[in-house]
mmCIF file of N, CA and C in Angstrom:
data_model
loop_
_atom_site.group_PDB
_atom_site.id
_atom_site.type_symbol
_atom_site.label_atom_id
_atom_site.label_comp_id
_atom_site.label_asym_id
_atom_site.label_seq_id
_atom_site.Cartn_x
_atom_site.Cartn_y
_atom_site.Cartn_z
ATOM 1 N N MET A 1 0.840 -1.196 0.000
ATOM 2 C CA MET A 1 0.000 0.000 0.000
ATOM 3 C C MET A 1 0.877 1.249 0.000
ATOM 4 N N ARG A 2 0.494 2.206 -0.788
ATOM 5 C CA ARG A 2 1.197 3.483 -0.827
ATOM 6 C C ARG A 2 0.358 4.536 -0.106
ATOM 7 N N TYR A 3 0.995 5.282 0.771
ATOM 8 C CA TYR A 3 0.306 6.343 1.493
ATOM 9 C C TYR A 3 0.226 7.621 0.668
ATOM 10 N N PHE A 4 1.188 7.797 -0.234
ATOM 11 C CA PHE A 4 1.192 8.978 -1.090
ATOM 12 C C PHE A 4 2.043 8.712 -2.324
ATOM 13 N N GLU A 5 1.916 9.602 -3.280
ATOM 14 C CA GLU A 5 2.743 9.570 -4.490
ATOM 15 C C GLU A 5 3.602 10.828 -4.487
ATOM 16 N N THR A 6 4.824 10.724 -4.963
ATOM 17 C CA THR A 6 5.738 11.863 -4.972
ATOM 18 C C THR A 6 5.968 12.345 -6.401
ATOM 19 N N VAL A 7 5.909 13.662 -6.573
ATOM 20 C CA VAL A 7 6.306 14.278 -7.836
ATOM 21 C C VAL A 7 7.419 15.276 -7.527
ATOM 22 N N PHE A 8 8.210 15.587 -8.540
ATOM 23 C CA PHE A 8 9.382 16.437 -8.347
ATOM 24 C C PHE A 8 9.254 17.711 -9.166
ATOM 25 N N LEU A 9 9.401 18.862 -8.506
ATOM 26 C CA LEU A 9 9.482 20.121 -9.235
ATOM 27 C C LEU A 9 10.834 20.183 -9.943
ATOM 28 N N ASP A 10 10.971 21.098 -10.889
ATOM 29 C CA ASP A 10 12.205 21.208 -11.674
ATOM 30 C C ASP A 10 13.450 21.368 -10.799
ATOM 31 N N LYS A 11 13.337 22.174 -9.726
ATOM 32 C CA LYS A 11 14.500 22.392 -8.846
ATOM 33 C C LYS A 11 14.949 21.088 -8.184
ATOM 34 N N ALA A 12 14.005 20.216 -7.838
ATOM 35 C CA ALA A 12 14.340 18.921 -7.243
ATOM 36 C C ALA A 12 15.021 18.029 -8.277
ATOM 37 N N LYS A 13 14.509 18.039 -9.499
ATOM 38 C CA LYS A 13 15.117 17.240 -10.568
ATOM 39 C C LYS A 13 16.537 17.728 -10.865
ATOM 40 N N GLU A 14 16.716 19.058 -10.891
ATOM 41 C CA GLU A 14 18.049 19.632 -11.138
ATOM 42 C C GLU A 14 19.023 19.200 -10.046
ATOM 43 N N PHE A 15 18.572 19.204 -8.801
ATOM 44 C CA PHE A 15 19.431 18.787 -7.693
ATOM 45 C C PHE A 15 19.853 17.330 -7.854
ATOM 46 N N LEU A 16 18.907 16.455 -8.177
ATOM 47 C CA LEU A 16 19.218 15.035 -8.327
ATOM 48 C C LEU A 16 20.255 14.806 -9.429
ATOM 49 N N LYS A 17 20.212 15.634 -10.468
ATOM 50 C CA LYS A 17 21.172 15.499 -11.568
ATOM 51 C C LYS A 17 22.599 15.829 -11.130
ATOM 52 N N THR A 18 22.753 16.551 -10.029
ATOM 53 C CA THR A 18 24.094 16.913 -9.550
ATOM 54 C C THR A 18 24.729 15.797 -8.718
ATOM 55 N N LEU A 19 23.937 14.807 -8.338
ATOM 56 C CA LEU A 19 24.426 13.733 -7.477
ATOM 57 C C LEU A 19 24.975 12.570 -8.292
ATOM 58 N N GLN A 20 25.808 11.755 -7.654
ATOM 59 C CA GLN A 20 26.321 10.538 -8.275
ATOM 60 C C GLN A 20 25.157 9.568 -8.505
ATOM 61 N N PRO A 21 25.209 8.753 -9.573
ATOM 62 C CA PRO A 21 24.109 7.821 -9.857
ATOM 63 C C PRO A 21 23.739 6.895 -8.687
ATOM 64 N N LYS A 22 24.732 6.383 -7.951
ATOM 65 C CA LYS A 22 24.430 5.516 -6.803
ATOM 66 C C LYS A 22 23.686 6.285 -5.720
ATOM 67 N N THR A 23 24.054 7.546 -5.540
ATOM 68 C CA THR A 23 23.386 8.379 -4.535
ATOM 69 C C THR A 23 21.939 8.631 -4.942
ATOM 70 N N VAL A 24 21.720 8.914 -6.217
ATOM 71 C CA VAL A 24 20.362 9.145 -6.719
ATOM 72 C C VAL A 24 19.510 7.893 -6.493
ATOM 73 N N ARG A 25 20.071 6.724 -6.781
ATOM 74 C CA ARG A 25 19.331 5.469 -6.574
ATOM 75 C C ARG A 25 18.935 5.304 -5.111
ATOM 76 N N LYS A 26 19.844 5.638 -4.197
ATOM 77 C CA LYS A 26 19.547 5.530 -2.764
ATOM 78 C C LYS A 26 18.455 6.518 -2.356
ATOM 79 N N VAL A 27 18.521 7.748 -2.847
ATOM 80 C CA VAL A 27 17.505 8.754 -2.539
ATOM 81 C C VAL A 27 16.136 8.284 -3.044
ATOM 82 N N LEU A 28 16.073 7.821 -4.289
ATOM 83 C CA LEU A 28 14.799 7.372 -4.870
ATOM 84 C C LEU A 28 14.280 6.122 -4.157
ATOM 85 N N TYR A 29 15.192 5.248 -3.752
ATOM 86 C CA TYR A 29 14.799 4.066 -2.986
ATOM 87 C C TYR A 29 14.155 4.485 -1.661
ATOM 88 N N ASN A 30 14.772 5.439 -0.966
ATOM 89 C CA ASN A 30 14.234 5.911 0.317
ATOM 90 C C ASN A 30 12.885 6.594 0.137
ATOM 91 N N ILE A 31 12.719 7.350 -0.955
ATOM 92 C CA ILE A 31 11.428 8.006 -1.218
ATOM 93 C C ILE A 31 10.363 6.940 -1.467
ATOM 94 N N ASP A 32 10.717 5.923 -2.247
ATOM 95 C CA ASP A 32 9.788 4.826 -2.511
ATOM 96 C C ASP A 32 9.392 4.138 -1.204
ATOM 97 N N LEU A 33 10.366 3.903 -0.334
ATOM 98 C CA LEU A 33 10.104 3.288 0.963
ATOM 99 C C LEU A 33 9.223 4.198 1.828
ATOM 100 N N ALA A 34 9.486 5.487 1.806
ATOM 101 C CA ALA A 34 8.706 6.450 2.596
ATOM 102 C C ALA A 34 7.243 6.459 2.144
ATOM 103 N N GLU A 35 7.014 6.254 0.849
ATOM 104 C CA GLU A 35 5.643 6.226 0.328
ATOM 105 C C GLU A 35 4.853 5.034 0.877
ATOM 106 N N GLN A 36 5.562 3.995 1.296
ATOM 107 C CA GLN A 36 4.916 2.760 1.743
ATOM 108 C C GLN A 36 4.903 2.583 3.261
ATOM 109 N N THR A 37 5.651 3.419 3.975
ATOM 110 C CA THR A 37 5.752 3.278 5.428
ATOM 111 C C THR A 37 5.506 4.636 6.081
ATOM 112 N N ASN A 38 5.417 4.610 7.391
ATOM 113 C CA ASN A 38 5.300 5.863 8.135
ATOM 114 C C ASN A 38 6.532 5.948 9.019
ATOM 115 N N ASP A 39 7.663 6.284 8.395
ATOM 116 C CA ASP A 39 8.942 6.259 9.094
ATOM 117 C C ASP A 39 9.568 7.657 9.105
ATOM 118 N N PRO A 40 9.604 8.314 10.261
ATOM 119 C CA PRO A 40 10.164 9.669 10.322
ATOM 120 C C PRO A 40 11.666 9.730 10.033
ATOM 121 N N ARG A 41 12.334 8.571 9.998
ATOM 122 C CA ARG A 41 13.746 8.587 9.595
ATOM 123 C C ARG A 41 13.871 8.838 8.095
ATOM 124 N N LEU A 42 12.788 8.581 7.358
ATOM 125 C CA LEU A 42 12.797 8.773 5.907
ATOM 126 C C LEU A 42 12.042 10.021 5.469
ATOM 127 N N PHE A 43 10.941 10.329 6.143
ATOM 128 C CA PHE A 43 10.078 11.445 5.746
ATOM 129 C C PHE A 43 9.540 12.081 7.008
ATOM 130 N N LYS A 44 9.980 13.314 7.280
ATOM 131 C CA LYS A 44 9.723 13.945 8.573
ATOM 132 C C LYS A 44 9.110 15.323 8.396
ATOM 133 N N LYS A 45 8.132 15.639 9.241
ATOM 134 C CA LYS A 45 7.523 16.967 9.232
ATOM 135 C C LYS A 45 8.472 17.959 9.902
ATOM 136 N N LEU A 46 8.658 19.108 9.253
ATOM 137 C CA LEU A 46 9.501 20.159 9.823
ATOM 138 C C LEU A 46 8.619 21.242 10.410
ATOM 139 N N ARG A 47 8.406 22.321 9.689
ATOM 140 C CA ARG A 47 7.529 23.409 10.144
ATOM 141 C C ARG A 47 6.992 24.142 8.919
ATOM 142 N N ASN A 48 6.021 24.999 9.117
ATOM 143 C CA ASN A 48 5.403 25.783 8.039
ATOM 144 C C ASN A 48 4.852 24.897 6.916
ATOM 145 N N GLY A 49 4.394 23.694 7.267
ATOM 146 C CA GLY A 49 3.833 22.797 6.255
ATOM 147 C C GLY A 49 4.864 22.139 5.351
ATOM 148 N N ILE A 50 6.136 22.244 5.733
ATOM 149 C CA ILE A 50 7.215 21.658 4.933
ATOM 150 C C ILE A 50 7.681 20.356 5.594
ATOM 151 N N TRP A 51 7.937 19.365 4.766
ATOM 152 C CA TRP A 51 8.441 18.057 5.190
ATOM 153 C C TRP A 51 9.788 17.840 4.527
ATOM 154 N N GLU A 52 10.532 16.847 5.004
ATOM 155 C CA GLU A 52 11.802 16.522 4.361
ATOM 156 C C GLU A 52 11.942 15.026 4.140
ATOM 157 N N PHE A 53 12.395 14.675 2.930
ATOM 158 C CA PHE A 53 12.838 13.323 2.648
ATOM 159 C C PHE A 53 14.281 13.264 3.110
ATOM 160 N N ARG A 54 14.617 12.242 3.879
ATOM 161 C CA ARG A 54 15.943 12.155 4.497
ATOM 162 C C ARG A 54 16.689 10.941 3.960
ATOM 163 N N THR A 55 17.918 11.163 3.512
ATOM 164 C CA THR A 55 18.775 10.063 3.074
ATOM 165 C C THR A 55 20.182 10.306 3.592
ATOM 166 N N LYS A 56 20.736 9.284 4.235
ATOM 167 C CA LYS A 56 22.150 9.308 4.612
ATOM 168 C C LYS A 56 22.861 8.339 3.684
ATOM 169 N N TYR A 57 23.894 8.834 3.008
ATOM 170 C CA TYR A 57 24.610 7.964 2.081
ATOM 171 C C TYR A 57 26.013 8.487 1.881
ATOM 172 N N SER A 58 27.003 7.627 1.972
ATOM 173 C CA SER A 58 28.415 7.977 1.779
ATOM 174 C C SER A 58 28.840 9.171 2.628
ATOM 175 N N GLY A 59 28.382 9.204 3.862
ATOM 176 C CA GLY A 59 28.773 10.274 4.768
ATOM 177 C C GLY A 59 28.068 11.600 4.533
ATOM 178 N N HIS A 60 27.080 11.620 3.644
ATOM 179 C CA HIS A 60 26.328 12.849 3.361
ATOM 180 C C HIS A 60 24.892 12.712 3.844
ATOM 181 N N GLN A 61 24.334 13.828 4.262
ATOM 182 C CA GLN A 61 22.922 13.879 4.607
ATOM 183 C C GLN A 61 22.213 14.622 3.482
ATOM 184 N N ILE A 62 21.534 13.867 2.625
ATOM 185 C CA ILE A 62 20.845 14.462 1.477
ATOM 186 C C ILE A 62 19.406 14.731 1.887
ATOM 187 N N ARG A 63 18.947 15.919 1.597
ATOM 188 C CA ARG A 63 17.584 16.314 1.949
ATOM 189 C C ARG A 63 16.851 16.834 0.717
ATOM 190 N N LEU A 64 15.610 16.393 0.580
ATOM 191 C CA LEU A 64 14.689 16.968 -0.401
ATOM 192 C C LEU A 64 13.521 17.496 0.412
ATOM 193 N N LEU A 65 13.251 18.783 0.301
ATOM 194 C CA LEU A 65 12.114 19.360 1.021
ATOM 195 C C LEU A 65 10.866 19.173 0.169
ATOM 196 N N ALA A 66 9.726 19.083 0.850
ATOM 197 C CA ALA A 66 8.487 18.765 0.151
ATOM 198 C C ALA A 66 7.285 19.322 0.910
ATOM 199 N N PHE A 67 6.130 19.249 0.253
ATOM 200 C CA PHE A 67 4.869 19.631 0.883
ATOM 201 C C PHE A 67 3.769 18.732 0.320
ATOM 202 N N TRP A 68 2.630 18.715 0.997
ATOM 203 C CA TRP A 68 1.487 17.908 0.576
ATOM 204 C C TRP A 68 0.570 18.732 -0.321
ATOM 205 N N ASP A 69 0.068 18.107 -1.373
ATOM 206 C CA ASP A 69 -0.957 18.713 -2.232
ATOM 207 C C ASP A 69 -2.182 17.814 -2.132
ATOM 208 N N LYS A 70 -3.158 18.250 -1.361
ATOM 209 C CA LYS A 70 -4.366 17.447 -1.171
ATOM 210 C C LYS A 70 -5.547 18.060 -1.928
ATOM 211 N N THR A 71 -5.253 18.839 -2.975
ATOM 212 C CA THR A 71 -6.325 19.510 -3.712
ATOM 213 C C THR A 71 -7.005 18.591 -4.719
ATOM 214 N N GLY A 72 -6.308 17.546 -5.191
ATOM 215 C CA GLY A 72 -6.893 16.634 -6.170
ATOM 216 C C GLY A 72 -7.819 15.634 -5.515
ATOM 217 N N ASN A 73 -8.609 14.957 -6.336
ATOM 218 C CA ASN A 73 -9.552 13.970 -5.804
ATOM 219 C C ASN A 73 -8.995 12.557 -5.847
ATOM 220 N N THR A 74 -7.774 12.387 -6.350
ATOM 221 C CA THR A 74 -7.237 11.043 -6.518
ATOM 222 C C THR A 74 -6.258 10.702 -5.407
ATOM 223 N N GLU A 75 -5.044 10.403 -5.769
ATOM 224 C CA GLU A 75 -4.008 10.027 -4.804
ATOM 225 C C GLU A 75 -3.592 11.231 -3.959
ATOM 226 N N THR A 76 -3.072 10.942 -2.784
ATOM 227 C CA THR A 76 -2.462 11.993 -1.988
ATOM 228 C C THR A 76 -1.094 12.263 -2.597
ATOM 229 N N LEU A 77 -0.829 13.512 -2.876
ATOM 230 C CA LEU A 77 0.375 13.889 -3.592
ATOM 231 C C LEU A 77 1.342 14.634 -2.684
ATOM 232 N N VAL A 78 2.617 14.260 -2.763
ATOM 233 C CA VAL A 78 3.684 14.994 -2.090
ATOM 234 C C VAL A 78 4.552 15.586 -3.181
ATOM 235 N N VAL A 79 4.831 16.882 -3.063
ATOM 236 C CA VAL A 79 5.602 17.594 -4.080
ATOM 237 C C VAL A 79 6.969 17.930 -3.504
ATOM 238 N N ALA A 80 8.021 17.353 -4.105
ATOM 239 C CA ALA A 80 9.391 17.658 -3.685
ATOM 240 C C ALA A 80 9.814 18.957 -4.357
ATOM 241 N N THR A 81 10.215 19.945 -3.559
ATOM 242 C CA THR A 81 10.530 21.270 -4.103
ATOM 243 C C THR A 81 11.964 21.373 -4.592
ATOM 244 N N HIS A 82 12.914 20.990 -3.755
ATOM 245 C CA HIS A 82 14.331 21.117 -4.086
ATOM 246 C C HIS A 82 15.137 20.301 -3.080
ATOM 247 N N GLY A 83 16.417 20.176 -3.335
ATOM 248 C CA GLY A 83 17.246 19.395 -2.437
ATOM 249 C C GLY A 83 18.546 20.096 -2.115
ATOM 250 N N PHE A 84 19.230 19.564 -1.104
ATOM 251 C CA PHE A 84 20.533 20.094 -0.704
ATOM 252 C C PHE A 84 21.229 19.060 0.160
ATOM 253 N N ILE A 85 22.526 19.243 0.317
ATOM 254 C CA ILE A 85 23.312 18.412 1.222
ATOM 255 C C ILE A 85 23.355 19.152 2.557
ATOM 256 N N LYS A 86 22.874 18.503 3.598
ATOM 257 C CA LYS A 86 22.774 19.144 4.909
ATOM 258 C C LYS A 86 24.104 19.029 5.636
ATOM 259 N N LYS A 87 24.564 20.133 6.180
ATOM 260 C CA LYS A 87 25.839 20.151 6.889
ATOM 261 C C LYS A 87 25.653 20.267 8.393
ATOM 262 N N ALA A 88 24.649 21.027 8.827
ATOM 263 C CA ALA A 88 24.441 21.275 10.257
ATOM 264 C C ALA A 88 23.273 20.443 10.775
ATOM 265 N N GLY A 89 22.978 20.609 12.044
ATOM 266 C CA GLY A 89 21.919 19.846 12.676
ATOM 267 C C GLY A 89 20.524 20.182 12.177
ATOM 268 N N ARG A 90 20.242 21.462 11.991
ATOM 269 C CA ARG A 90 18.907 21.887 11.569
ATOM 270 C C ARG A 90 18.906 22.247 10.097
ATOM 271 N N VAL A 91 17.712 22.189 9.511
ATOM 272 C CA VAL A 91 17.566 22.618 8.125
ATOM 273 C C VAL A 91 17.750 24.134 8.090
ATOM 274 N N PRO A 92 18.640 24.633 7.233
ATOM 275 C CA PRO A 92 18.880 26.082 7.172
ATOM 276 C C PRO A 92 17.611 26.875 6.851
ATOM 277 N N THR A 93 17.488 28.030 7.485
ATOM 278 C CA THR A 93 16.325 28.892 7.303
ATOM 279 C C THR A 93 16.110 29.242 5.838
ATOM 280 N N LYS A 94 17.205 29.501 5.102
ATOM 281 C CA LYS A 94 17.050 29.878 3.690
ATOM 282 C C LYS A 94 16.466 28.733 2.867
ATOM 283 N N GLU A 95 16.775 27.482 3.238
ATOM 284 C CA GLU A 95 16.206 26.330 2.525
ATOM 285 C C GLU A 95 14.718 26.189 2.832
ATOM 286 N N MET A 96 14.342 26.448 4.084
ATOM 287 C CA MET A 96 12.917 26.425 4.456
ATOM 288 C C MET A 96 12.162 27.507 3.694
ATOM 289 N N ALA A 97 12.734 28.710 3.651
ATOM 290 C CA ALA A 97 12.090 29.824 2.949
ATOM 291 C C ALA A 97 11.945 29.512 1.460
ATOM 292 N N ARG A 98 12.955 28.883 0.896
ATOM 293 C CA ARG A 98 12.905 28.506 -0.516
ATOM 294 C C ARG A 98 11.776 27.501 -0.772
ATOM 295 N N ALA A 99 11.630 26.511 0.114
ATOM 296 C CA ALA A 99 10.563 25.512 -0.026
ATOM 297 C C ALA A 99 9.185 26.161 0.084
ATOM 298 N N VAL A 100 9.024 27.073 1.031
ATOM 299 C CA VAL A 100 7.742 27.769 1.205
ATOM 300 C C VAL A 100 7.418 28.593 -0.047
ATOM 301 N N ALA A 101 8.416 29.269 -0.600
ATOM 302 C CA ALA A 101 8.208 30.073 -1.814
ATOM 303 C C ALA A 101 7.841 29.187 -3.010
ATOM 304 N N LEU A 102 8.512 28.043 -3.142
ATOM 305 C CA LEU A 102 8.202 27.129 -4.242
ATOM 306 C C LEU A 102 6.802 26.528 -4.080
ATOM 307 N N ARG A 103 6.388 26.264 -2.840
ATOM 308 C CA ARG A 103 5.025 25.766 -2.601
ATOM 309 C C ARG A 103 3.995 26.815 -3.014
ATOM 310 N N LYS A 104 4.244 28.060 -2.624
ATOM 311 C CA LYS A 104 3.333 29.157 -2.968
ATOM 312 C C LYS A 104 3.200 29.282 -4.487
ATOM 313 N N LYS A 105 4.316 29.258 -5.166
ATOM 314 C CA LYS A 105 4.335 29.347 -6.628
ATOM 315 C C LYS A 105 3.590 28.168 -7.271
ATOM 316 N N TYR A 106 3.795 26.988 -6.725
ATOM 317 C CA TYR A 106 3.135 25.772 -7.226
ATOM 318 C C TYR A 106 1.606 25.920 -7.153
ATOM 319 N N PHE A 107 1.092 26.305 -5.987
ATOM 320 C CA PHE A 107 -0.354 26.420 -5.845
ATOM 321 C C PHE A 107 -0.918 27.569 -6.667
ATOM 322 N N GLU A 108 -0.201 28.673 -6.771
ATOM 323 C CA GLU A 108 -0.667 29.781 -7.611
ATOM 324 C C GLU A 108 -0.743 29.358 -9.069
ATOM 325 N N SER A 109 0.258 28.626 -9.563
ATOM 326 C CA SER A 109 0.245 28.225 -10.970
ATOM 327 C C SER A 109 -0.808 27.150 -11.220
ATOM 328 N N ASN A 110 -1.100 26.301 -10.236
ATOM 329 C CA ASN A 110 -2.119 25.261 -10.428
ATOM 330 C C ASN A 110 -3.528 25.836 -10.379
ATOM 331 N N ILE A 111 -3.731 26.866 -9.579
ATOM 332 C CA ILE A 111 -5.059 27.494 -9.494
ATOM 333 C C ILE A 111 -5.334 28.262 -10.782
ATOM 334 N N ASN A 112 -4.319 28.977 -11.259
ATOM 335 C CA ASN A 112 -4.502 29.805 -12.444
ATOM 336 C C ASN A 112 -4.318 29.018 -13.741
ATOM 337 N N GLY A 113 -3.635 27.881 -13.653
ATOM 338 C CA GLY A 113 -3.296 27.163 -14.871
ATOM 339 C C GLY A 113 -4.204 26.014 -15.114
#
């Protein structure tokens, strides 16, 4: 059973292209696993309606920030906004602000488009 489906905005796709192929496979594997389980080690709520996909691989903490889109009548959708390699304990404020801005843009373009 899948709890949600994940789609990737362009910024998230661009980030994945910067990673090594093995790292990308691990990130996508963890996202697939997160869709089927309720594991905060893989998919965790942060703040301001933003969540993070979490992957540890080769000594790096890879993060993809995301939000829920429950406007459709079909599957529950999670939209990955962008990604980064996390260096400190908390998600940087600028990354949170970027995710919130991308979410706002996403909903504005879907309402008008």
